[in-house]
Coordinates of C-alpha atoms in Angstrom, one line a residue:
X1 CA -14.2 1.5 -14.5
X2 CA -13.1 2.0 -17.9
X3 CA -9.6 0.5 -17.7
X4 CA -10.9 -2.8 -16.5
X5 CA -13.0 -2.3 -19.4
X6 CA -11.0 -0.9 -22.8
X7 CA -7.7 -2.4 -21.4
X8 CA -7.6 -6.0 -21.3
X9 CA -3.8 -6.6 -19.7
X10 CA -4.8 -3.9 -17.1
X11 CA -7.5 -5.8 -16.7
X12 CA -6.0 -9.2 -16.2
X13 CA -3.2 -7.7 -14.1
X14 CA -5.7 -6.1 -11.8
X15 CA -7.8 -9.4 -11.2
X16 CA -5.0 -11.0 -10.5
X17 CA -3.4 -8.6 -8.4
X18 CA -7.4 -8.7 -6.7
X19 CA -7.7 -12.0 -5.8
X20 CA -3.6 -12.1 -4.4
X21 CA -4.5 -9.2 -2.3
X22 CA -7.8 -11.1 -0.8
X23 CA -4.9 -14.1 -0.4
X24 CA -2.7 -12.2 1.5
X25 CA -5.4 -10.7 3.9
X26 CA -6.2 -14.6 4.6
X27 CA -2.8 -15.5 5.4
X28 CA -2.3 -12.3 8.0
X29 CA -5.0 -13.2 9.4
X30 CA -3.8 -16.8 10.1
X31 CA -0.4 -16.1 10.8
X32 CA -1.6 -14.0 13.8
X33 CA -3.8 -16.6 15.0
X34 CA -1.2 -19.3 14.7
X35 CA 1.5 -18.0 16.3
X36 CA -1.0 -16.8 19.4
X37 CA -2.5 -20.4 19.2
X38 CA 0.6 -21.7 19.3
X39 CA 2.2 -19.8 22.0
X40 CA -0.2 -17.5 24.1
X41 CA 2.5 -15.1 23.8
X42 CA 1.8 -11.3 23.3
X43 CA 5.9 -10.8 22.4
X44 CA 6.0 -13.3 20.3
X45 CA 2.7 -11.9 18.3
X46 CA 4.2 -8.6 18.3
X47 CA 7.6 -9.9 16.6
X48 CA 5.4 -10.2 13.5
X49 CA 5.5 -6.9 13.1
X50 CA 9.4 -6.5 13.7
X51 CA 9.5 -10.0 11.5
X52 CA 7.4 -8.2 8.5
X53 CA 8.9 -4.4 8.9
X54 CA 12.9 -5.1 8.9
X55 CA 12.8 -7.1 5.6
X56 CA 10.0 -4.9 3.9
X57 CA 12.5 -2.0 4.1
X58 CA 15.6 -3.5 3.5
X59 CA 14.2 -5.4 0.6
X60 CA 12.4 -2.6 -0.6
X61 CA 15.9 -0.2 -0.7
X62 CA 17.7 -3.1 -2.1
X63 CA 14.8 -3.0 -5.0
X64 CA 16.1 0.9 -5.8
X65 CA 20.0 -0.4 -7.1
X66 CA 18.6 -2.3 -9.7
X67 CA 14.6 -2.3 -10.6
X68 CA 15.6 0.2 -13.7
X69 CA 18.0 -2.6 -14.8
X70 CA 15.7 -6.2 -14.5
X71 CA 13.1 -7.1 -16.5
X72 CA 10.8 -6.3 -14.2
X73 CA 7.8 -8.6 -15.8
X74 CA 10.4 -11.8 -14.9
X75 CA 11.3 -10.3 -11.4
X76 CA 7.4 -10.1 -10.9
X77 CA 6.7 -13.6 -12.3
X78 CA 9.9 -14.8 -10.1
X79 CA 8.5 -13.0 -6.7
X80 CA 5.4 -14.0 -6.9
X81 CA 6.3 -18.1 -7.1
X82 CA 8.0 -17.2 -4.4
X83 CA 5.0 -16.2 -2.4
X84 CA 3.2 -19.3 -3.7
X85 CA 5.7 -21.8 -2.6
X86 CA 6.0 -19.5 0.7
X87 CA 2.4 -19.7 1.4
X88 CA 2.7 -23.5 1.1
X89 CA 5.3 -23.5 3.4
X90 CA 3.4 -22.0 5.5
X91 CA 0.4 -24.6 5.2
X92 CA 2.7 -27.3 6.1
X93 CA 4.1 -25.6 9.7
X94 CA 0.3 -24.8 10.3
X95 CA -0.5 -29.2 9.4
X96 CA 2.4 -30.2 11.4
X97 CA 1.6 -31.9 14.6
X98 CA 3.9 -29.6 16.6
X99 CA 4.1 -26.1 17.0
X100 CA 6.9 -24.0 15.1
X101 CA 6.5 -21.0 15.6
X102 CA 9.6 -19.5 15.1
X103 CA 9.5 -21.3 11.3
X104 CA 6.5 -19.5 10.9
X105 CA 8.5 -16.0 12.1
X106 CA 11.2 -16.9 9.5
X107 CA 8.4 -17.3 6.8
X108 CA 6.8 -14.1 7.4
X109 CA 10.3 -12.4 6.6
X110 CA 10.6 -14.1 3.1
X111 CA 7.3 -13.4 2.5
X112 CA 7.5 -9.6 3.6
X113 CA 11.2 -9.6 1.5
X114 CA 9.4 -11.0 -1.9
X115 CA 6.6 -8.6 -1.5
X116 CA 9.1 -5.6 -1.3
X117 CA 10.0 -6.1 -4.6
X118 CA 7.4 -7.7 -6.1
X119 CA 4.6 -5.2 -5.5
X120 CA 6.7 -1.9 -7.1
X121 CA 7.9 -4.0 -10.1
X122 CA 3.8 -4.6 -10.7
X123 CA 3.0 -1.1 -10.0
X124 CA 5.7 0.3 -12.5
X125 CA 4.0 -1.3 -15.4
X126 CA 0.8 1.0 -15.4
X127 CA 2.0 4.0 -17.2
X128 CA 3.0 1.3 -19.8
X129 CA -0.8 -0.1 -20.1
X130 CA -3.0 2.8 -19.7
X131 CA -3.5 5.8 -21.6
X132 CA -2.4 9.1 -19.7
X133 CA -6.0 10.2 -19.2
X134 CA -6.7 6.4 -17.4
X135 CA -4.0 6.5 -15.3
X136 CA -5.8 7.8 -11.8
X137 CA -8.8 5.8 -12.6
X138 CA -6.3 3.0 -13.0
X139 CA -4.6 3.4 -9.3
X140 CA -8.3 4.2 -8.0
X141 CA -9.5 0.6 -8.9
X142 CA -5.9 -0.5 -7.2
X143 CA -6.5 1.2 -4.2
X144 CA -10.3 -0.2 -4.3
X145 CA -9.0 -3.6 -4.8
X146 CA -6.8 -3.4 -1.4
X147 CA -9.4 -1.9 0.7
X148 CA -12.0 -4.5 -1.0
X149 CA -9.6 -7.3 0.9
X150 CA -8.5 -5.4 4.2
X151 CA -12.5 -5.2 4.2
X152 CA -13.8 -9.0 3.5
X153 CA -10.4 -10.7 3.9
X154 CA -10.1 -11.0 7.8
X155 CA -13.7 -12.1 8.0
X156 CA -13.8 -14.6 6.0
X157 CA -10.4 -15.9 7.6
X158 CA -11.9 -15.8 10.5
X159 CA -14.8 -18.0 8.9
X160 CA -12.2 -20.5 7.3
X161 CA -10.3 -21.1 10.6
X162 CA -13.3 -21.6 13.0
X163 CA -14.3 -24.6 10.5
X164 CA -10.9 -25.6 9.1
X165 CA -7.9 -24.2 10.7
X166 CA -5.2 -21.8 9.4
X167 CA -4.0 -24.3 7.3
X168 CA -6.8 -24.0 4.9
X169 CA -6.4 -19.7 4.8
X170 CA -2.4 -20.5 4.2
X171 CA -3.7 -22.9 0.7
X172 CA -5.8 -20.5 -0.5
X173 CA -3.3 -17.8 -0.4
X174 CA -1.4 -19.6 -2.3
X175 CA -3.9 -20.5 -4.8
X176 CA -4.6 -16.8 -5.2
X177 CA -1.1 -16.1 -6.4
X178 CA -1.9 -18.6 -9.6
X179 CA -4.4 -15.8 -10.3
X180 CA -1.5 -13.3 -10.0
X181 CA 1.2 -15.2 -11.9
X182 CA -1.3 -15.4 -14.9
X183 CA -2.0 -11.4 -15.0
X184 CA 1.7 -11.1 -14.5
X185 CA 2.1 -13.4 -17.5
X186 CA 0.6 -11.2 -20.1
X187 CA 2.4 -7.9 -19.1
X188 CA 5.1 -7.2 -21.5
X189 CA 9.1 -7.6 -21.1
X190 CA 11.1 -5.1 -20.2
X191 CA 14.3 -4.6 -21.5
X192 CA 17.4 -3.1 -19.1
X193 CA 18.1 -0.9 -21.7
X194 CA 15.4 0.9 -20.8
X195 CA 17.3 2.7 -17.7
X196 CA 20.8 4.6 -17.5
X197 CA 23.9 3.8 -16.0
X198 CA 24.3 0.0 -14.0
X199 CA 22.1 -1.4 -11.9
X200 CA 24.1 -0.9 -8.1
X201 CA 24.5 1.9 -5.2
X202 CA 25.2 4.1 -7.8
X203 CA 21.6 3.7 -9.5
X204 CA 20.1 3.4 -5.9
X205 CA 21.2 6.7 -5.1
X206 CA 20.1 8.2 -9.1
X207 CA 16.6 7.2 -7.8
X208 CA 16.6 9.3 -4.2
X209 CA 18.4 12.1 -6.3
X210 CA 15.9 12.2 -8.4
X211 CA 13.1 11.8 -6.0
X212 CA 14.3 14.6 -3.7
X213 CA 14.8 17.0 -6.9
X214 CA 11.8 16.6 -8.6
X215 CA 9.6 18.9 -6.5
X216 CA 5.7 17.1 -7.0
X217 CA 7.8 13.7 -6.1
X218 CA 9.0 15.0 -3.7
X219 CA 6.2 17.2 -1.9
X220 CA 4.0 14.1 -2.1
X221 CA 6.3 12.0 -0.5
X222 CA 6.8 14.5 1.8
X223 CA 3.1 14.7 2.6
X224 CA 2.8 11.0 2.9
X225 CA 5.1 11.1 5.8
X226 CA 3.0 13.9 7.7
X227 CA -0.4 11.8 7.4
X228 CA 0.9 8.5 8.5
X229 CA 4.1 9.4 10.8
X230 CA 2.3 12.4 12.5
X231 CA -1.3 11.2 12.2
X232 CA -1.5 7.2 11.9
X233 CA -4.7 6.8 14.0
X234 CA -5.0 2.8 14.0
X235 CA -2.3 1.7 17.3
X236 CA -5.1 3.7 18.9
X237 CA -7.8 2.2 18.5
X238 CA -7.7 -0.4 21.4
X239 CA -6.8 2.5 23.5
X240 CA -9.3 5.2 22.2
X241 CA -11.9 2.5 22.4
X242 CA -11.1 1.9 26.2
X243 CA -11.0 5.5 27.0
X244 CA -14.4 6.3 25.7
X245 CA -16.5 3.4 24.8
X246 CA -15.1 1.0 27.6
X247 CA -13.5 -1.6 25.4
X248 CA -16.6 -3.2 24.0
X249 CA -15.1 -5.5 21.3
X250 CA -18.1 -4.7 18.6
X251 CA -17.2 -1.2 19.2
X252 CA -13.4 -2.0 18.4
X253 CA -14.2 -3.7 15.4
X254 CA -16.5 -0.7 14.1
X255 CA -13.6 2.0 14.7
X256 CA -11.3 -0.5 12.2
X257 CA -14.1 -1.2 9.7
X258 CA -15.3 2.3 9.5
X259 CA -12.3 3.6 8.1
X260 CA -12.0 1.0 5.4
X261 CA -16.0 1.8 4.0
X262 CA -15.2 5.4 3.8
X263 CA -12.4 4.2 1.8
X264 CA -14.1 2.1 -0.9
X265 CA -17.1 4.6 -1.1
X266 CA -14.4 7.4 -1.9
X267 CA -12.8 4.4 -4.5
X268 CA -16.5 3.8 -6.0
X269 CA -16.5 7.9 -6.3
X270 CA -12.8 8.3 -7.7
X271 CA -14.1 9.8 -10.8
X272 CA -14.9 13.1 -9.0
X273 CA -11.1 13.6 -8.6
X274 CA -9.6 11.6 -11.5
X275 CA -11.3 13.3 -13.7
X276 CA -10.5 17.0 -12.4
X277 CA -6.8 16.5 -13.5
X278 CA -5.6 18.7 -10.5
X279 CA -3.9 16.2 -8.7
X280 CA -1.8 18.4 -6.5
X281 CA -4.7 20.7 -5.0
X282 CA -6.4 17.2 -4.5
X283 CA -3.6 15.9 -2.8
X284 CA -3.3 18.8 -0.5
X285 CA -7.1 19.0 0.1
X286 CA -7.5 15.9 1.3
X287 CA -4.3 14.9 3.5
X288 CA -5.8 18.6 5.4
X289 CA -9.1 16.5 5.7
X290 CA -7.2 13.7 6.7
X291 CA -5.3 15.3 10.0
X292 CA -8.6 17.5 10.8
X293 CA -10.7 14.5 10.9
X294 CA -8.3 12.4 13.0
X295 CA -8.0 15.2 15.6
X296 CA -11.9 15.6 15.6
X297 CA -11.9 11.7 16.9
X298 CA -9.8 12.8 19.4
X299 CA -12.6 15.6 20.6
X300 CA -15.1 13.5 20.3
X301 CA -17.1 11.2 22.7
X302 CA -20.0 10.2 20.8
X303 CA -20.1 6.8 18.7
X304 CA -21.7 7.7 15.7
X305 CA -19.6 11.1 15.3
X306 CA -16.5 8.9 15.4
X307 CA -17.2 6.6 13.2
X308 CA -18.1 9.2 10.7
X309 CA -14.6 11.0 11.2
X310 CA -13.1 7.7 11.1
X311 CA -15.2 7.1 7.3
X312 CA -14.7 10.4 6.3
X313 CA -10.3 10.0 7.3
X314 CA -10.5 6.6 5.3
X315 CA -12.5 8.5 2.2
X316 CA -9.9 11.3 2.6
X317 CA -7.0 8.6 2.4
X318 CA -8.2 6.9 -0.4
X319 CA -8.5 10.3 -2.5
X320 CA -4.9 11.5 -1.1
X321 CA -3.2 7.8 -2.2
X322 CA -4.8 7.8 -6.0
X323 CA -3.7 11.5 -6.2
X324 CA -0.2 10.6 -4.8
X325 CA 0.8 8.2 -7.2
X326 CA -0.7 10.3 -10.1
X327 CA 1.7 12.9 -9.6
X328 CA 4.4 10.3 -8.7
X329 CA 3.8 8.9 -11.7
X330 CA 3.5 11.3 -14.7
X331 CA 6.8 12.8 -12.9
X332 CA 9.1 10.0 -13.4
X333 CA 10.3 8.8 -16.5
X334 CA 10.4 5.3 -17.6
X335 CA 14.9 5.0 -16.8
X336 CA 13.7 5.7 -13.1
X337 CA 10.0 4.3 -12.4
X338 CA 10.8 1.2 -10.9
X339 CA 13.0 2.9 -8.1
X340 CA 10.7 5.8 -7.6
X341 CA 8.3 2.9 -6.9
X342 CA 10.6 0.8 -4.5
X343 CA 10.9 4.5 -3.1
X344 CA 6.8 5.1 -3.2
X345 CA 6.3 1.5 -1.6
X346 CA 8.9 2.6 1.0
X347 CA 7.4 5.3 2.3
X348 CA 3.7 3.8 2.2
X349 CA 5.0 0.8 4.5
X350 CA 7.5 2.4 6.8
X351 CA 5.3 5.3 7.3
X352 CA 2.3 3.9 9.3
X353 CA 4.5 1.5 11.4
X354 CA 6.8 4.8 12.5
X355 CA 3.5 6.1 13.1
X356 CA 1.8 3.4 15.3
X357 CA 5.0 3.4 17.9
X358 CA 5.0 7.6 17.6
X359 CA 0.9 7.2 18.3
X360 CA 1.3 4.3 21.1
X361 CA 4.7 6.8 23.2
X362 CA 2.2 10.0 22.8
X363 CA -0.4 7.7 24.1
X364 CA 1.3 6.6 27.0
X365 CA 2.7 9.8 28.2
X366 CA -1.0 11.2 28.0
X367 CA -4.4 9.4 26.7
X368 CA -5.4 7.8 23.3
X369 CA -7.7 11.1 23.0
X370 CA -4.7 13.3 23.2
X371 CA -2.4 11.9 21.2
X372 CA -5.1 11.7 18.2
X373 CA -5.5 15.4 18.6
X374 CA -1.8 16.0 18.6
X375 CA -1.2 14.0 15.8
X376 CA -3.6 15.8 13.7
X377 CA -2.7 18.8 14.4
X378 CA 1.1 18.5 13.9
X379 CA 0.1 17.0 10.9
X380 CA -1.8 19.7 9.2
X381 CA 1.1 21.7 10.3
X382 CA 3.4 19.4 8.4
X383 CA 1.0 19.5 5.5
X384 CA 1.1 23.4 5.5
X385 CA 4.8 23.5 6.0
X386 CA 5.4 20.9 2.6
X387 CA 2.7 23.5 0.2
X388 CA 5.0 26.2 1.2
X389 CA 8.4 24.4 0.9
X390 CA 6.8 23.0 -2.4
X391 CA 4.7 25.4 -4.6
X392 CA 5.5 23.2 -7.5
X393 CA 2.7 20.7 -6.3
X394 CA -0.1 22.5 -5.5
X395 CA 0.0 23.6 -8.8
X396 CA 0.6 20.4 -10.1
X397 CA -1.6 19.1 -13.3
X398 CA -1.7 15.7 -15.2
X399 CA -1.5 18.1 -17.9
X400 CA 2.4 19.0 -16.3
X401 CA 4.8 17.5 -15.8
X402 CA 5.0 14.5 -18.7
X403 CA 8.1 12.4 -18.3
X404 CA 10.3 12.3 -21.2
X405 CA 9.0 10.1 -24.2
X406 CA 5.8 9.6 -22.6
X407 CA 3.0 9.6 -25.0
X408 CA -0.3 11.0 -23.4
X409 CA -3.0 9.9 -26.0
X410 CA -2.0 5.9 -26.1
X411 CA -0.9 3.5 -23.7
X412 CA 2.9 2.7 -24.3
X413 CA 2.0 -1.1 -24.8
X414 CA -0.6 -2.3 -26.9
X415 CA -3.1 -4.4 -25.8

């Protein structure tokens, strides 16, 4: 906690970022439950997900050519009154006295577009505000703040549209990005100077070059891929939950909350692992966790075992993210951290979606069970594959590397 405490425009930033992230949870939730309201249509549900994946990634690449080259403060400030006036846009579709669904659809892609560059351009400005030492204790309280709202955000959507209607979840999304815009406020300009070269392909490409040579970037990443693309356990849930608990829905929603309170108990107990300053062991230690948990699930047949695998994956997950963007971070130096963080937010959101259709084909051609244990399995294989390909990161201390210029006593901004 001691960021939120001895650094007051972390501390603003992170409230604000907070109550957005509870927002956003509140308008998923509703969009869902529109468009299923409105049309009683599973394709049409399911093109929310092909409506929020094809511009998070193409928005989120387009980010890499020139987020070393903006002031990234103003392209914050700008995104985020985007999302505002999208949220409100999406208030009014949800009022209107007929259905329009597909306007909803097109919403959800502007959203998902302004969110792919909004979210690294936020997330490049820590190393800036915290000392070196705060720096995992500052991405443990983000990672706390976004498994606080996947937790409490779709119930208390659910609660607001059984006594108001989506409309009201859409408004207060969009009051929760005035929260945002205000901790976005006090960050501090950054100049295009700051980077090399011109902001273009060119400078889009300088960012993957640099990601794929810069070993600990590039193991992490690496590892990433293998826990969510091998291993991403959540298509399987419905499936899993048929299987061996014969789709009870309270059962259904246990095996998604479980994984979420392993997650902020491992967030509340970040300190353990922040404070160790061996991020790349940590790393490594708990993506291993990660895949052998998931392919206990699918072993197992009793509830209560489950659900603590499932904990004990989300705790691991937690761990493996704060330790990821530690190393991600004191590798990259200030000319390339905003497209090492288009690249970061990349791979975070294409990686579980590859995963859930590579979980859901295994699936199909056996059983939920099955495909839970392969996954796990070809993901620990994965993980030992990247530690040899990439001795670099298990030795990998926040002590080594420090990007060029970096100052490791203060933070580069004053507060």
């Amino acid at each position: 906690m001691r960021p939120l405490r001895t650094q007051p425009v972390f501390r603003r930033l992170w409230l604000g970022t907070t109550a957005s992230g509870f927002g956003s949870q509140l308008g998923t939730f509703a969009v869902t439950f529109y468009v299923w309201e409105s049309s009683r249509s599973p394709l049409l549900v399911g093109l929310i997900g092909l409506f929020t994946a094809v511009p998070l990634i193409a928005f989120a690449l387009l980010g890499t050519a020139f987020a070393d080259h903006v002031d990234r403060r103003r392209l914050a400030l700008v995104t985020t009154l985007g999302q505002l006036a999208t949220s409100l846009l999406m208030a009014g579709v949800a009022a209107g006295l007929r259905d329009r669904v597909w306007a909803m659809l097109v919403l959800v892609g502007v959203s998902s577009a302004l969110a792919a560059l909004n979210a690294p351009a936020r997330q490049a400005f820590l190393p800036r505000l915290l000392p070196a030492e705060q720096l995992s204790a500052g991405l443990a309280l983000n990672h706390l703040s976004f498994q606080l709202a996947m937790l409490l955000g779709p119930a208390v959507a659910g609660i607001l549209t059984a006594g108001w209607g989506t409309t009201l979840c859409f408004v207060v999304d969009a009051l929760t990005f005035v929260a945002a815009l205000v901790g976005i406020r006090s960050l501090p300009p950054t100049r295009a100077a700051d980077s090399d070269g011109r902001a273009g392909a060119s400078a889009a490409w300088q960012g993957i070059r640099f990601a794929l040579r810069t070993p600990p970037v590039r193991g992490a990443f690496l590892l990433d891929l293998c826990a969510t693309v091998l291993a991403m356990p959540v298509a399987l849930f419905p499936v899993v939950n048929e299987e061996k608990f014969h789709g009870s829905p309270e059962v259904l929603g246990l095996l998604t909350s479980a994984m979420a309170v392993g997650g902020v108990v491992a967030s509340m107990l970040s300190g353990l692992i922040t404070n160790s300053g061996r991020s790349g062991r940590v790393l490594l230690g708990c993506c291993a966790v990660w895949g052998a948990s998931l392919a206990g699930v699918g072993l197992a047949g009793n509830l209560a075992l489950v659900l603590v695998l499932l904990a004990v994956a989300g705790a691991a997950d937690t761990w493996s993210v704060v330790s990821r963007g530690t190393i991600v971070q004191f590798s990259t130096p200030e000319s390339h951290r905003g497209r090492v963080a288009s690249l970061d937010f990349l791979v975070g959101a294409a990686g579980p979606r590859i995963g859930g259709l590579r979980a859901g084909l295994v699936a199909a051609a056996s059983s939920g069970g099955t495909a839970l244990l392969v996954g796990g399995i070809t993901c620990l294989a994965g993980i030992a594959l990247t530690a040899l390909a990439t001795p670099h990161l298990g030795r990998f201390t926040t002590a080594w590397p420090v990007p060029p210029g970096r100052d490791t006593t203060e933070p580069l901004v004053g507060a």
